Amino acid sequence: MTEPFISPPISIPAAARDGRFDRADVVVEGIEQAGPSFDGHVFLANPGADAGTAHTPDAGYAGAFHVYGQGPAAAVDDEIGGVRAPITKHVIATGAVRAAIRDAGELTVTIVPVARGAGEPDPLDVRVSIVFQRQQDP
């Protein structure tokens, strides 16, 4: 089983801490699509999350994304190095982010990869951010 990825602490802007946003997305960039398919279960402020962690607000569960892998043949090419088929995923996590930042100036994101089908995904080496959006007044 692939180990969970734990982001460095992400700084939360003061306006977001004050609740001045309408939507919050967890954005995961640089996900390797070459290799097996997997789900990424996203948890906020829970660095101990693993495959057995409940998908509940109390556990910091924010949602999930799916990676439809291109198979192991796409992942093997020692001459290229780095990510061969990078993709970005957005997880709409407004309610979970609101709950997690109530008393926090920063937040960690834990991604638990869960294999779907044959093969385990490589350990995640990704960039994670939280994007806050506010609707403009008409």
N, CA, C and O atoms as a GROMACS GRO file, in nm:
protein
  552
    1MET      N    1   0.084  -0.118   0.000
    1MET     CA    2   0.000   0.000   0.000
    1MET      C    3   0.089   0.125   0.000
    1MET      O    4   0.185   0.133   0.076
    2THR      N    5   0.056   0.220  -0.086
    2THR     CA    6   0.130   0.345  -0.096
    2THR      C    7   0.103   0.431   0.027
    2THR      O    8  -0.011   0.444   0.072
    3GLU      N    9   0.208   0.490   0.081
    3GLU     CA   10   0.194   0.575   0.199
    3GLU      C   11   0.117   0.702   0.167
    3GLU      O   12   0.123   0.752   0.054
    4PRO      N   13   0.044   0.756   0.264
    4PRO     CA   14  -0.025   0.883   0.242
    4PRO      C   15   0.076   0.997   0.218
    4PRO      O   16   0.189   0.993   0.266
    5PHE      N   17   0.032   1.095   0.144
    5PHE     CA   18   0.109   1.218   0.121
    5PHE      C   19   0.059   1.323   0.219
    5PHE      O   20  -0.062   1.342   0.233
    6ILE      N   21   0.151   1.390   0.288
    6ILE     CA   22   0.114   1.497   0.380
    6ILE      C   23   0.180   1.624   0.330
    6ILE      O   24   0.302   1.631   0.316
    7SER      N   25   0.099   1.725   0.303
    7SER     CA   26   0.152   1.851   0.250
    7SER      C   27   0.225   1.928   0.359
    7SER      O   28   0.200   1.908   0.478
    8PRO      N   29   0.316   2.016   0.318
    8PRO     CA   30   0.367   2.114   0.413
    8PRO      C   31   0.248   2.201   0.457
    8PRO      O   32   0.147   2.206   0.388
    9PRO      N   33   0.260   2.270   0.569
    9PRO     CA   34   0.150   2.359   0.611
    9PRO      C   35   0.120   2.463   0.504
    9PRO      O   36   0.210   2.524   0.447
   10ILE      N   37  -0.009   2.483   0.479
   10ILE     CA   38  -0.056   2.581   0.382
   10ILE      C   39  -0.111   2.700   0.459
   10ILE      O   40  -0.200   2.684   0.543
   11SER      N   41  -0.058   2.818   0.431
   11SER     CA   42  -0.102   2.939   0.499
   11SER      C   43  -0.241   2.978   0.451
   11SER      O   44  -0.271   2.975   0.332
   12ILE      N   45  -0.326   3.015   0.546
   12ILE     CA   46  -0.463   3.054   0.514
   12ILE      C   47  -0.472   3.206   0.520
   12ILE      O   48  -0.440   3.265   0.624
   13PRO      N   49  -0.514   3.271   0.412
   13PRO     CA   50  -0.525   3.417   0.412
   13PRO      C   51  -0.625   3.466   0.517
   13PRO      O   52  -0.721   3.396   0.550
   14ALA      N   53  -0.601   3.586   0.570
   14ALA     CA   54  -0.687   3.643   0.674
   14ALA      C   55  -0.832   3.651   0.628
   14ALA      O   56  -0.922   3.621   0.706
   15ALA      N   57  -0.857   3.691   0.504
   15ALA     CA   58  -0.996   3.702   0.455
   15ALA      C   59  -1.066   3.567   0.461
   15ALA      O   60  -1.184   3.560   0.494
   16ALA      N   61  -0.994   3.459   0.429
   16ALA     CA   62  -1.054   3.326   0.435
   16ALA      C   63  -1.080   3.286   0.580
   16ALA      O   64  -1.184   3.227   0.610
   17ARG      N   65  -0.986   3.318   0.669
   17ARG     CA   66  -1.008   3.286   0.811
   17ARG      C   67  -1.130   3.360   0.865
   17ARG      O   68  -1.197   3.313   0.957
   18ASP      N   69  -1.159   3.477   0.806
   18ASP     CA   70  -1.278   3.554   0.847
   18ASP      C   71  -1.405   3.506   0.777
   18ASP      O   72  -1.512   3.564   0.797
   19GLY      N   73  -1.394   3.401   0.696
   19GLY     CA   74  -1.509   3.343   0.629
   19GLY      C   75  -1.551   3.414   0.502
   19GLY      O   76  -1.661   3.391   0.452
   20ARG      N   77  -1.464   3.500   0.449
   20ARG     CA   78  -1.501   3.576   0.329
   20ARG      C   79  -1.465   3.499   0.202
   20ARG      O   80  -1.378   3.540   0.125
   21PHE      N   81  -1.533   3.387   0.182
   21PHE     CA   82  -1.520   3.311   0.058
   21PHE      C   83  -1.648   3.230   0.038
   21PHE      O   84  -1.718   3.194   0.133
   22ASP      N   85  -1.676   3.202  -0.088
   22ASP     CA   86  -1.796   3.125  -0.123
   22ASP      C   87  -1.763   2.982  -0.161
   22ASP      O   88  -1.849   2.894  -0.156
   23ARG      N   89  -1.639   2.960  -0.201
   23ARG     CA   90  -1.598   2.825  -0.243
   23ARG      C   91  -1.450   2.808  -0.212
   23ARG      O   92  -1.371   2.902  -0.224
   24ALA      N   93  -1.414   2.687  -0.173
   24ALA     CA   94  -1.274   2.652  -0.150
   24ALA      C   95  -1.245   2.519  -0.218
   24ALA      O   96  -1.316   2.420  -0.198
   25ASP      N   97  -1.141   2.518  -0.298
   25ASP     CA   98  -1.098   2.396  -0.367
   25ASP      C   99  -0.961   2.355  -0.316
   25ASP      O  100  -0.872   2.439  -0.298
   26VAL      N  101  -0.943   2.226  -0.292
   26VAL     CA  102  -0.810   2.171  -0.271
   26VAL      C  103  -0.759   2.136  -0.410
   26VAL      O  104  -0.821   2.057  -0.482
   27VAL      N  105  -0.646   2.194  -0.448
   27VAL     CA  106  -0.591   2.173  -0.582
   27VAL      C  107  -0.464   2.089  -0.568
   27VAL      O  108  -0.373   2.125  -0.493
   28VAL      N  109  -0.459   1.979  -0.640
   28VAL     CA  110  -0.344   1.887  -0.636
   28VAL      C  111  -0.282   1.886  -0.775
   28VAL      O  112  -0.346   1.843  -0.871
   29GLU      N  113  -0.159   1.934  -0.785
   29GLU     CA  114  -0.090   1.946  -0.914
   29GLU      C  115   0.025   1.847  -0.923
   29GLU      O  116   0.088   1.813  -0.823
   30GLY      N  117   0.051   1.802  -1.045
   30GLY     CA  118   0.165   1.714  -1.069
   30GLY      C  119   0.139   1.569  -1.037
   30GLY      O  120   0.232   1.493  -1.009
   31ILE      N  121   0.013   1.528  -1.042
   31ILE     CA  122  -0.022   1.388  -1.017
   31ILE      C  123   0.023   1.306  -1.137
   31ILE      O  124  -0.002   1.343  -1.252
   32GLU      N  125   0.089   1.195  -1.109
   32GLU     CA  126   0.136   1.106  -1.216
   32GLU      C  127   0.021   1.020  -1.265
   32GLU      O  128  -0.037   0.943  -1.189
   33GLN      N  129  -0.012   1.034  -1.394
   33GLN     CA  130  -0.118   0.952  -1.453
   33GLN      C  131  -0.061   0.829  -1.522
   33GLN      O  132  -0.135   0.735  -1.552
   34ALA      N  133   0.069   0.828  -1.548
   34ALA     CA  134   0.132   0.708  -1.605
   34ALA      C  135   0.144   0.608  -1.491
   34ALA      O  136   0.206   0.638  -1.389
   35GLY      N  137   0.088   0.494  -1.506
   35GLY     CA  138   0.088   0.393  -1.400
   35GLY      C  139  -0.053   0.347  -1.372
   35GLY      O  140  -0.142   0.366  -1.455
   36PRO      N  141  -0.076   0.287  -1.255
   36PRO     CA  142  -0.208   0.230  -1.225
   36PRO      C  143  -0.312   0.335  -1.187
   36PRO      O  144  -0.277   0.448  -1.151
   37SER      N  145  -0.438   0.297  -1.196
   37SER     CA  146  -0.548   0.383  -1.153
   37SER      C  147  -0.556   0.383  -1.001
   37SER      O  148  -0.525   0.284  -0.936
   38PHE      N  149  -0.599   0.497  -0.945
   38PHE     CA  150  -0.616   0.505  -0.800
   38PHE      C  151  -0.710   0.620  -0.765
   38PHE      O  152  -0.734   0.710  -0.845
   39ASP      N  153  -0.762   0.613  -0.643
   39ASP     CA  154  -0.839   0.722  -0.585
   39ASP      C  155  -0.749   0.794  -0.486
   39ASP      O  156  -0.665   0.732  -0.421
   40GLY      N  157  -0.766   0.924  -0.475
   40GLY     CA  158  -0.695   1.002  -0.374
   40GLY      C  159  -0.797   1.056  -0.275
   40GLY      O  160  -0.876   1.145  -0.310
   41HIS      N  161  -0.796   1.004  -0.154
   41HIS     CA  162  -0.888   1.050  -0.050
   41HIS      C  163  -0.822   1.166   0.024
   41HIS      O  164  -0.709   1.152   0.072
   42VAL      N  165  -0.890   1.280   0.032
   42VAL     CA  166  -0.832   1.404   0.081
   42VAL      C  167  -0.885   1.434   0.222
   42VAL      O  168  -1.006   1.436   0.245
   43PHE      N  169  -0.792   1.456   0.313
   43PHE     CA  170  -0.825   1.489   0.452
   43PHE      C  171  -0.756   1.620   0.490
   43PHE      O  172  -0.643   1.646   0.447
   44LEU      N  173  -0.823   1.702   0.569
   44LEU     CA  174  -0.768   1.828   0.616
   44LEU      C  175  -0.734   1.818   0.764
   44LEU      O  176  -0.810   1.763   0.843
   45ALA      N  177  -0.618   1.873   0.800
   45ALA     CA  178  -0.575   1.879   0.940
   45ALA      C  179  -0.577   1.742   1.007
   45ALA      O  180  -0.611   1.730   1.125
   46ASN      N  181  -0.542   1.638   0.932
   46ASN     CA  182  -0.539   1.502   0.987
   46ASN      C  183  -0.420   1.427   0.927
   46ASN      O  184  -0.439   1.342   0.840
   47PRO      N  185  -0.298   1.457   0.972
   47PRO     CA  186  -0.181   1.390   0.915
   47PRO      C  187  -0.174   1.241   0.945
   47PRO      O  188  -0.093   1.170   0.885
   48GLY      N  189  -0.256   1.193   1.035
   48GLY     CA  190  -0.257   1.050   1.067
   48GLY      C  191  -0.356   0.971   0.982
   48GLY      O  192  -0.372   0.850   1.001
   49ALA      N  193  -0.423   1.036   0.888
   49ALA     CA  194  -0.522   0.967   0.806
   49ALA      C  195  -0.457   0.856   0.724
   49ALA      O  196  -0.345   0.870   0.676
   50ASP      N  197  -0.531   0.745   0.710
   50ASP     CA  198  -0.484   0.634   0.627
   50ASP      C  199  -0.605   0.568   0.562
   50ASP      O  200  -0.716   0.621   0.571
   51ALA      N  201  -0.586   0.456   0.498
   51ALA     CA  202  -0.694   0.390   0.425
   51ALA      C  203  -0.810   0.349   0.515
   51ALA      O  204  -0.922   0.331   0.466
   52GLY      N  205  -0.788   0.336   0.644
   52GLY     CA  206  -0.894   0.298   0.736
   52GLY      C  207  -0.965   0.414   0.801
   52GLY      O  208  -1.058   0.393   0.879
   53THR      N  209  -0.924   0.537   0.771
   53THR     CA  210  -0.984   0.654   0.833
   53THR      C  211  -1.124   0.678   0.775
   53THR      O  212  -1.145   0.670   0.654
   54ALA      N  213  -1.218   0.705   0.864
   54ALA     CA  214  -1.357   0.727   0.823
   54ALA      C  215  -1.369   0.850   0.734
   54ALA      O  216  -1.297   0.949   0.753
   55HIS      N  217  -1.458   0.844   0.639
   55HIS     CA  218  -1.484   0.958   0.550
   55HIS      C  219  -1.593   1.045   0.612
   55HIS      O  220  -1.705   1.052   0.562
   56THR      N  221  -1.557   1.110   0.723
   56THR     CA  222  -1.651   1.193   0.798
   56THR      C  223  -1.591   1.331   0.823
   56THR      O  224  -1.469   1.347   0.820
   57PRO      N  225  -1.676   1.430   0.847
   57PRO     CA  226  -1.625   1.563   0.880
   57PRO      C  227  -1.534   1.563   1.003
   57PRO      O  228  -1.435   1.636   1.007
   58ASP      N  229  -1.566   1.482   1.102
   58ASP     CA  230  -1.484   1.477   1.223
   58ASP      C  231  -1.341   1.430   1.195
   58ASP      O  232  -1.248   1.466   1.267
   59ALA      N  233  -1.324   1.349   1.091
   59ALA     CA  234  -1.192   1.299   1.053
   59ALA      C  235  -1.121   1.394   0.957
   59ALA      O  236  -1.008   1.368   0.915
   60GLY      N  237  -1.188   1.504   0.921
   60GLY     CA  238  -1.129   1.600   0.828
   60GLY      C  239  -1.146   1.563   0.682
   60GLY      O  240  -1.079   1.620   0.596
   61TYR      N  241  -1.234   1.468   0.653
   61TYR     CA  242  -1.252   1.425   0.514
   61TYR      C  243  -1.308   1.539   0.430
   61TYR      O  244  -1.409   1.600   0.465
   62ALA      N  245  -1.242   1.566   0.317
   62ALA     CA  246  -1.281   1.676   0.230
   62ALA      C  247  -1.336   1.630   0.097
   62ALA      O  248  -1.401   1.707   0.027
   63GLY      N  249  -1.311   1.506   0.059
   63GLY     CA  250  -1.355   1.454  -0.070
   63GLY      C  251  -1.248   1.366  -0.132
   63GLY      O  252  -1.153   1.327  -0.066
   64ALA      N  253  -1.266   1.336  -0.260
   64ALA     CA  254  -1.172   1.246  -0.328
   64ALA      C  255  -1.162   1.282  -0.475
   64ALA      O  256  -1.246   1.353  -0.530
   65PHE      N  257  -1.056   1.233  -0.537
   65PHE     CA  258  -1.040   1.245  -0.681
   65PHE      C  259  -0.999   1.109  -0.734
   65PHE      O  260  -0.949   1.024  -0.660
   66HIS      N  261  -1.021   1.088  -0.864
   66HIS     CA  262  -0.986   0.962  -0.927
   66HIS      C  263  -0.883   0.987  -1.036
   66HIS      O  264  -0.892   1.084  -1.111
   67VAL      N  265  -0.786   0.899  -1.042
   67VAL     CA  266  -0.687   0.903  -1.149
   67VAL      C  267  -0.704   0.777  -1.231
   67VAL      O  268  -0.685   0.666  -1.182
   68TYR      N  269  -0.739   0.796  -1.357
   68TYR     CA  270  -0.750   0.684  -1.450
   68TYR      C  271  -0.610   0.664  -1.509
   68TYR      O  272  -0.570   0.733  -1.602
   69GLY      N  273  -0.537   0.568  -1.453
   69GLY     CA  274  -0.398   0.546  -1.492
   69GLY      C  275  -0.383   0.493  -1.633
   69GLY      O  276  -0.471   0.424  -1.685
   70GLN      N  277  -0.272   0.526  -1.694
   70GLN     CA  278  -0.242   0.482  -1.830
   70GLN      C  279  -0.173   0.346  -1.834
   70GLN      O  280  -0.145   0.294  -1.942
   71GLY      N  281  -0.146   0.290  -1.718
   71GLY     CA  282  -0.086   0.156  -1.711
   71GLY      C  283   0.063   0.161  -1.685
   71GLY      O  284   0.128   0.263  -1.707
   72PRO      N  285   0.118   0.048  -1.638
   72PRO     CA  286   0.259   0.044  -1.602
   72PRO      C  287   0.354   0.068  -1.718
   72PRO      O  288   0.464   0.118  -1.697
   73ALA      N  289   0.316   0.033  -1.840
   73ALA     CA  290   0.406   0.055  -1.954
   73ALA      C  291   0.434   0.204  -1.973
   73ALA      O  292   0.543   0.240  -2.015
   74ALA      N  293   0.337   0.289  -1.943
   74ALA     CA  294   0.357   0.433  -1.958
   74ALA      C  295   0.447   0.488  -1.849
   74ALA      O  296   0.505   0.596  -1.866
   75ALA      N  297   0.461   0.417  -1.739
   75ALA     CA  298   0.538   0.469  -1.626
   75ALA      C  299   0.686   0.438  -1.636
   75ALA      O  300   0.765   0.497  -1.562
   76VAL      N  301   0.728   0.349  -1.724
   76VAL     CA  302   0.867   0.305  -1.728
   76VAL      C  303   0.940   0.370  -1.844
   76VAL      O  304   0.916   0.338  -1.961
   77ASP      N  305   1.029   0.460  -1.812
   77ASP     CA  306   1.117   0.522  -1.911
   77ASP      C  307   1.224   0.597  -1.834
   77ASP      O  308   1.208   0.716  -1.805
   78ASP      N  309   1.333   0.529  -1.801
   78ASP     CA  310   1.436   0.586  -1.716
   78ASP      C  311   1.505   0.707  -1.779
   78ASP      O  312   1.563   0.788  -1.706
   79GLU      N  313   1.499   0.721  -1.910
   79GLU     CA  314   1.568   0.833  -1.974
   79GLU      C  315   1.494   0.965  -1.955
   79GLU      O  316   1.557   1.071  -1.958
   80ILE      N  317   1.364   0.961  -1.937
   80ILE     CA  318   1.287   1.085  -1.924
   80ILE      C  319   1.300   1.142  -1.784
   80ILE      O  320   1.335   1.259  -1.769
   81GLY      N  321   1.272   1.063  -1.683
   81GLY     CA  322   1.276   1.110  -1.545
   81GLY      C  323   1.159   1.204  -1.516
   81GLY      O  324   1.102   1.263  -1.608
   82GLY      N  325   1.123   1.217  -1.389
   82GLY     CA  326   1.014   1.306  -1.350
   82GLY      C  327   0.878   1.253  -1.387
   82GLY      O  328   0.863   1.137  -1.425
   83VAL      N  329   0.778   1.339  -1.375
   83VAL     CA  330   0.641   1.301  -1.405
   83VAL      C  331   0.622   1.297  -1.556
   83VAL      O  332   0.658   1.392  -1.626
   84ARG      N  333   0.566   1.187  -1.606
   84ARG     CA  334   0.554   1.168  -1.750
   84ARG      C  335   0.417   1.210  -1.804
   84ARG      O  336   0.406   1.250  -1.920
   85ALA      N  337   0.315   1.200  -1.722
   85ALA     CA  338   0.179   1.235  -1.765
   85ALA      C  339   0.111   1.313  -1.653
   85ALA      O  340   0.017   1.263  -1.591
   86PRO      N  341   0.158   1.436  -1.626
   86PRO     CA  342   0.106   1.510  -1.510
   86PRO      C  343  -0.037   1.560  -1.532
   86PRO      O  344  -0.073   1.605  -1.641
   87ILE      N  345  -0.116   1.551  -1.428
   87ILE     CA  346  -0.252   1.605  -1.430
   87ILE      C  347  -0.275   1.683  -1.301
   87ILE      O  348  -0.202   1.668  -1.203
   88THR      N  349  -0.378   1.765  -1.303
   88THR     CA  350  -0.418   1.844  -1.187
   88THR      C  351  -0.562   1.807  -1.153
   88THR      O  352  -0.645   1.790  -1.242
   89LYS      N  353  -0.590   1.794  -1.026
   89LYS     CA  354  -0.725   1.764  -0.980
   89LYS      C  355  -0.770   1.872  -0.882
   89LYS      O  356  -0.691   1.922  -0.802
   90HIS      N  357  -0.899   1.908  -0.891
   90HIS     CA  358  -0.961   2.004  -0.800
   90HIS      C  359  -1.067   1.929  -0.720
   90HIS      O  360  -1.152   1.860  -0.777
   91VAL      N  361  -1.061   1.942  -0.589
   91VAL     CA  362  -1.163   1.882  -0.503
   91VAL      C  363  -1.237   1.998  -0.436
   91VAL      O  364  -1.180   2.071  -0.356
   92ILE      N  365  -1.365   2.013  -0.470
   92ILE     CA  366  -1.445   2.118  -0.406
   92ILE      C  367  -1.467   2.076  -0.261
   92ILE      O  368  -1.527   1.972  -0.233
   93ALA      N  369  -1.416   2.158  -0.169
   93ALA     CA  370  -1.413   2.118  -0.028
   93ALA      C  371  -1.456   2.232   0.063
   93ALA      O  372  -1.401   2.247   0.173
   94THR      N  373  -1.551   2.312   0.020
   94THR     CA  374  -1.587   2.434   0.092
   94THR      C  375  -1.624   2.409   0.238
   94THR      O  376  -1.568   2.473   0.327
   95GLY      N  377  -1.715   2.318   0.264
   95GLY     CA  378  -1.758   2.292   0.401
   95GLY      C  379  -1.645   2.239   0.488
   95GLY      O  380  -1.629   2.281   0.603
   96ALA      N  381  -1.568   2.146   0.434
   96ALA     CA  382  -1.457   2.089   0.511
   96ALA      C  383  -1.351   2.194   0.540
   96ALA      O  384  -1.294   2.196   0.650
   97VAL      N  385  -1.322   2.281   0.444
   97VAL     CA  386  -1.224   2.388   0.466
   97VAL      C  387  -1.275   2.485   0.571
   97VAL      O  388  -1.201   2.525   0.661
   98ARG      N  389  -1.401   2.525   0.561
   98ARG     CA  390  -1.457   2.616   0.663
   98ARG      C  391  -1.440   2.558   0.804
   98ARG      O  392  -1.400   2.629   0.896
   99ALA      N  393  -1.470   2.430   0.819
   99ALA     CA  394  -1.459   2.366   0.950
   99ALA      C  395  -1.314   2.359   0.996
   99ALA      O  396  -1.285   2.380   1.114
  100ALA      N  397  -1.223   2.329   0.906
  100ALA     CA  398  -1.083   2.308   0.943
  100ALA      C  399  -1.009   2.437   0.976
  100ALA      O  400  -0.912   2.435   1.053
  101ILE      N  401  -1.052   2.550   0.919
  101ILE     CA  402  -0.975   2.674   0.941
  101ILE      C  403  -1.035   2.764   1.048
  101ILE      O  404  -0.987   2.875   1.068
  102ARG      N  405  -1.137   2.719   1.116
  102ARG     CA  406  -1.202   2.805   1.217
  102ARG      C  407  -1.101   2.865   1.314
  102ARG      O  408  -1.110   2.983   1.347
  103ASP      N  409  -1.007   2.786   1.360
  103ASP     CA  410  -0.909   2.833   1.457
  103ASP      C  411  -0.767   2.813   1.408
  103ASP      O  412  -0.676   2.794   1.488
  104ALA      N  413  -0.747   2.816   1.276
  104ALA     CA  414  -0.614   2.782   1.223
  104ALA      C  415  -0.566   2.887   1.124
  104ALA      O  416  -0.642   2.935   1.040
  105GLY      N  417  -0.439   2.921   1.134
  105GLY     CA  418  -0.376   3.010   1.038
  105GLY      C  419  -0.311   2.934   0.925
  105GLY      O  420  -0.274   2.991   0.823
  106GLU      N  421  -0.297   2.802   0.944
  106GLU     CA  422  -0.242   2.717   0.839
  106GLU      C  423  -0.306   2.580   0.849
  106GLU      O  424  -0.369   2.545   0.950
  107LEU      N  425  -0.288   2.504   0.743
  107LEU     CA  426  -0.359   2.377   0.733
  107LEU      C  427  -0.274   2.277   0.656
  107LEU      O  428  -0.210   2.314   0.558
  108THR      N  429  -0.273   2.152   0.699
  108THR     CA  430  -0.208   2.047   0.621
  108THR      C  431  -0.316   1.967   0.548
  108THR      O  432  -0.430   1.955   0.593
  109VAL      N  433  -0.276   1.912   0.434
  109VAL     CA  434  -0.364   1.828   0.354
  109VAL      C  435  -0.300   1.691   0.344
  109VAL      O  436  -0.183   1.679   0.307
  110THR      N  437  -0.375   1.587   0.377
  110THR     CA  438  -0.327   1.450   0.365
  110THR      C  439  -0.405   1.384   0.251
  110THR      O  440  -0.528   1.389   0.246
  111ILE      N  441  -0.330   1.321   0.160
  111ILE     CA  442  -0.392   1.248   0.050
  111ILE      C  443  -0.358   1.100   0.067
  111ILE      O  444  -0.240   1.062   0.070
  112VAL      N  445  -0.461   1.018   0.078
  112VAL     CA  446  -0.444   0.875   0.094
  112VAL      C  447  -0.474   0.808  -0.040
  112VAL      O  448  -0.589   0.803  -0.083
  113PRO      N  449  -0.368   0.757  -0.109
  113PRO     CA  450  -0.393   0.688  -0.236
  113PRO      C  451  -0.447   0.548  -0.212
  113PRO      O  452  -0.394   0.473  -0.131
  114VAL      N  453  -0.554   0.514  -0.284
  114VAL     CA  454  -0.615   0.381  -0.274
  114VAL      C  455  -0.617   0.322  -0.414
  114VAL      O  456  -0.685   0.374  -0.503
  115ALA      N  457  -0.543   0.213  -0.433
  115ALA     CA  458  -0.532   0.149  -0.565
  115ALA      C  459  -0.667   0.098  -0.612
  115ALA      O  460  -0.748   0.050  -0.533
  116ARG      N  461  -0.691   0.110  -0.742
  116ARG     CA  462  -0.810   0.057  -0.808
  116ARG      C  463  -0.762  -0.033  -0.920
  116ARG      O  464  -0.717   0.015  -1.024
  117GLY      N  465  -0.772  -0.161  -0.900
  117GLY     CA  466  -0.724  -0.256  -1.000
  117GLY      C  467  -0.584  -0.303  -0.966
  117GLY      O  468  -0.542  -0.300  -0.850
  118ALA      N  469  -0.512  -0.347  -1.068
  118ALA     CA  470  -0.380  -0.404  -1.049
  118ALA      C  471  -0.276  -0.295  -1.026
  118ALA      O  472  -0.281  -0.189  -1.087
  119GLY      N  473  -0.183  -0.322  -0.937
  119GLY     CA  474  -0.070  -0.232  -0.914
  119GLY      C  475  -0.100  -0.124  -0.812
  119GLY      O  476  -0.214  -0.082  -0.794
  120GLU      N  477   0.006  -0.079  -0.748
  120GLU     CA  478  -0.002   0.029  -0.651
  120GLU      C  479   0.057   0.155  -0.714
  120GLU      O  480   0.156   0.147  -0.787
  121PRO      N  481  -0.002   0.271  -0.687
  121PRO     CA  482   0.057   0.394  -0.738
  121PRO      C  483   0.190   0.421  -0.671
  121PRO      O  484   0.213   0.380  -0.557
  122ASP      N  485   0.278   0.492  -0.742
  122ASP     CA  486   0.403   0.536  -0.680
  122ASP      C  487   0.370   0.634  -0.569
  122ASP      O  488   0.261   0.692  -0.569
  123PRO      N  489   0.462   0.654  -0.475
  123PRO     CA  490   0.437   0.757  -0.374
  123PRO      C  491   0.410   0.891  -0.441
  123PRO      O  492   0.474   0.926  -0.540
  124LEU      N  493   0.315   0.965  -0.387
  124LEU     CA  494   0.278   1.094  -0.446
  124LEU      C  495   0.387   1.197  -0.421
  124LEU      O  496   0.440   1.209  -0.310
  125ASP      N  497   0.421   1.270  -0.525
  125ASP     CA  498   0.513   1.382  -0.518
  125ASP      C  499   0.442   1.497  -0.588
  125ASP      O  500   0.464   1.521  -0.707
  126VAL      N  501   0.358   1.567  -0.514
  126VAL     CA  502   0.266   1.664  -0.574
  126VAL      C  503   0.277   1.799  -0.503
  126VAL      O  504   0.340   1.811  -0.398
  127ARG      N  505   0.213   1.899  -0.561
  127ARG     CA  506   0.199   2.030  -0.500
  127ARG      C  507   0.051   2.047  -0.465
  127ARG      O  508  -0.036   2.022  -0.547
  128VAL      N  509   0.025   2.090  -0.342
  128VAL     CA  510  -0.112   2.106  -0.296
  128VAL      C  511  -0.134   2.250  -0.254
  128VAL      O  512  -0.050   2.310  -0.186
  129SER      N  513  -0.247   2.305  -0.294
  129SER     CA  514  -0.284   2.439  -0.251
  129SER      C  515  -0.433   2.441  -0.222
  129SER      O  516  -0.506   2.348  -0.256
  130ILE      N  517  -0.476   2.548  -0.158
  130ILE     CA  518  -0.619   2.569  -0.136
  130ILE      C  519  -0.653   2.701  -0.204
  130ILE      O  520  -0.593   2.804  -0.174
  131VAL      N  521  -0.748   2.696  -0.294
  131VAL     CA  522  -0.788   2.814  -0.370
  131VAL      C  523  -0.924   2.860  -0.317
  131VAL      O  524  -1.020   2.784  -0.314
  132PHE      N  525  -0.928   2.985  -0.276
  132PHE     CA  526  -1.051   3.044  -0.223
  132PHE      C  527  -1.113   3.134  -0.330
  132PHE      O  528  -1.043   3.211  -0.395
  133GLN      N  529  -1.244   3.122  -0.346
  133GLN     CA  530  -1.315   3.203  -0.445
  133GLN      C  531  -1.429   3.276  -0.377
  133GLN      O  532  -1.495   3.225  -0.287
  134ARG      N  533  -1.450   3.396  -0.424
  134ARG     CA  534  -1.562   3.476  -0.374
  134ARG      C  535  -1.637   3.530  -0.494
  134ARG      O  536  -1.577   3.584  -0.587
  135GLN      N  537  -1.768   3.514  -0.492
  135GLN     CA  538  -1.850   3.566  -0.601
  135GLN      C  539  -1.849   3.719  -0.594
  135GLN      O  540  -1.853   3.778  -0.487
  136GLN      N  541  -1.842   3.778  -0.710
  136GLN     CA  542  -1.848   3.923  -0.716
  136GLN      C  543  -1.992   3.970  -0.703
  136GLN      O  544  -2.084   3.907  -0.756
  137ASP      N  545  -2.011   4.080  -0.633
  137ASP     CA  546  -2.146   4.137  -0.622
  137ASP      C  547  -2.185   4.194  -0.757
  137ASP      O  548  -2.101   4.251  -0.827
  138PRO      N  549  -2.314   4.179  -0.797
  138PRO     CA  550  -2.356   4.230  -0.929
  138PRO      C  551  -2.354   4.381  -0.935
  138PRO      O  552  -2.386   4.439  -1.038
   0.00000   0.00000   0.00000
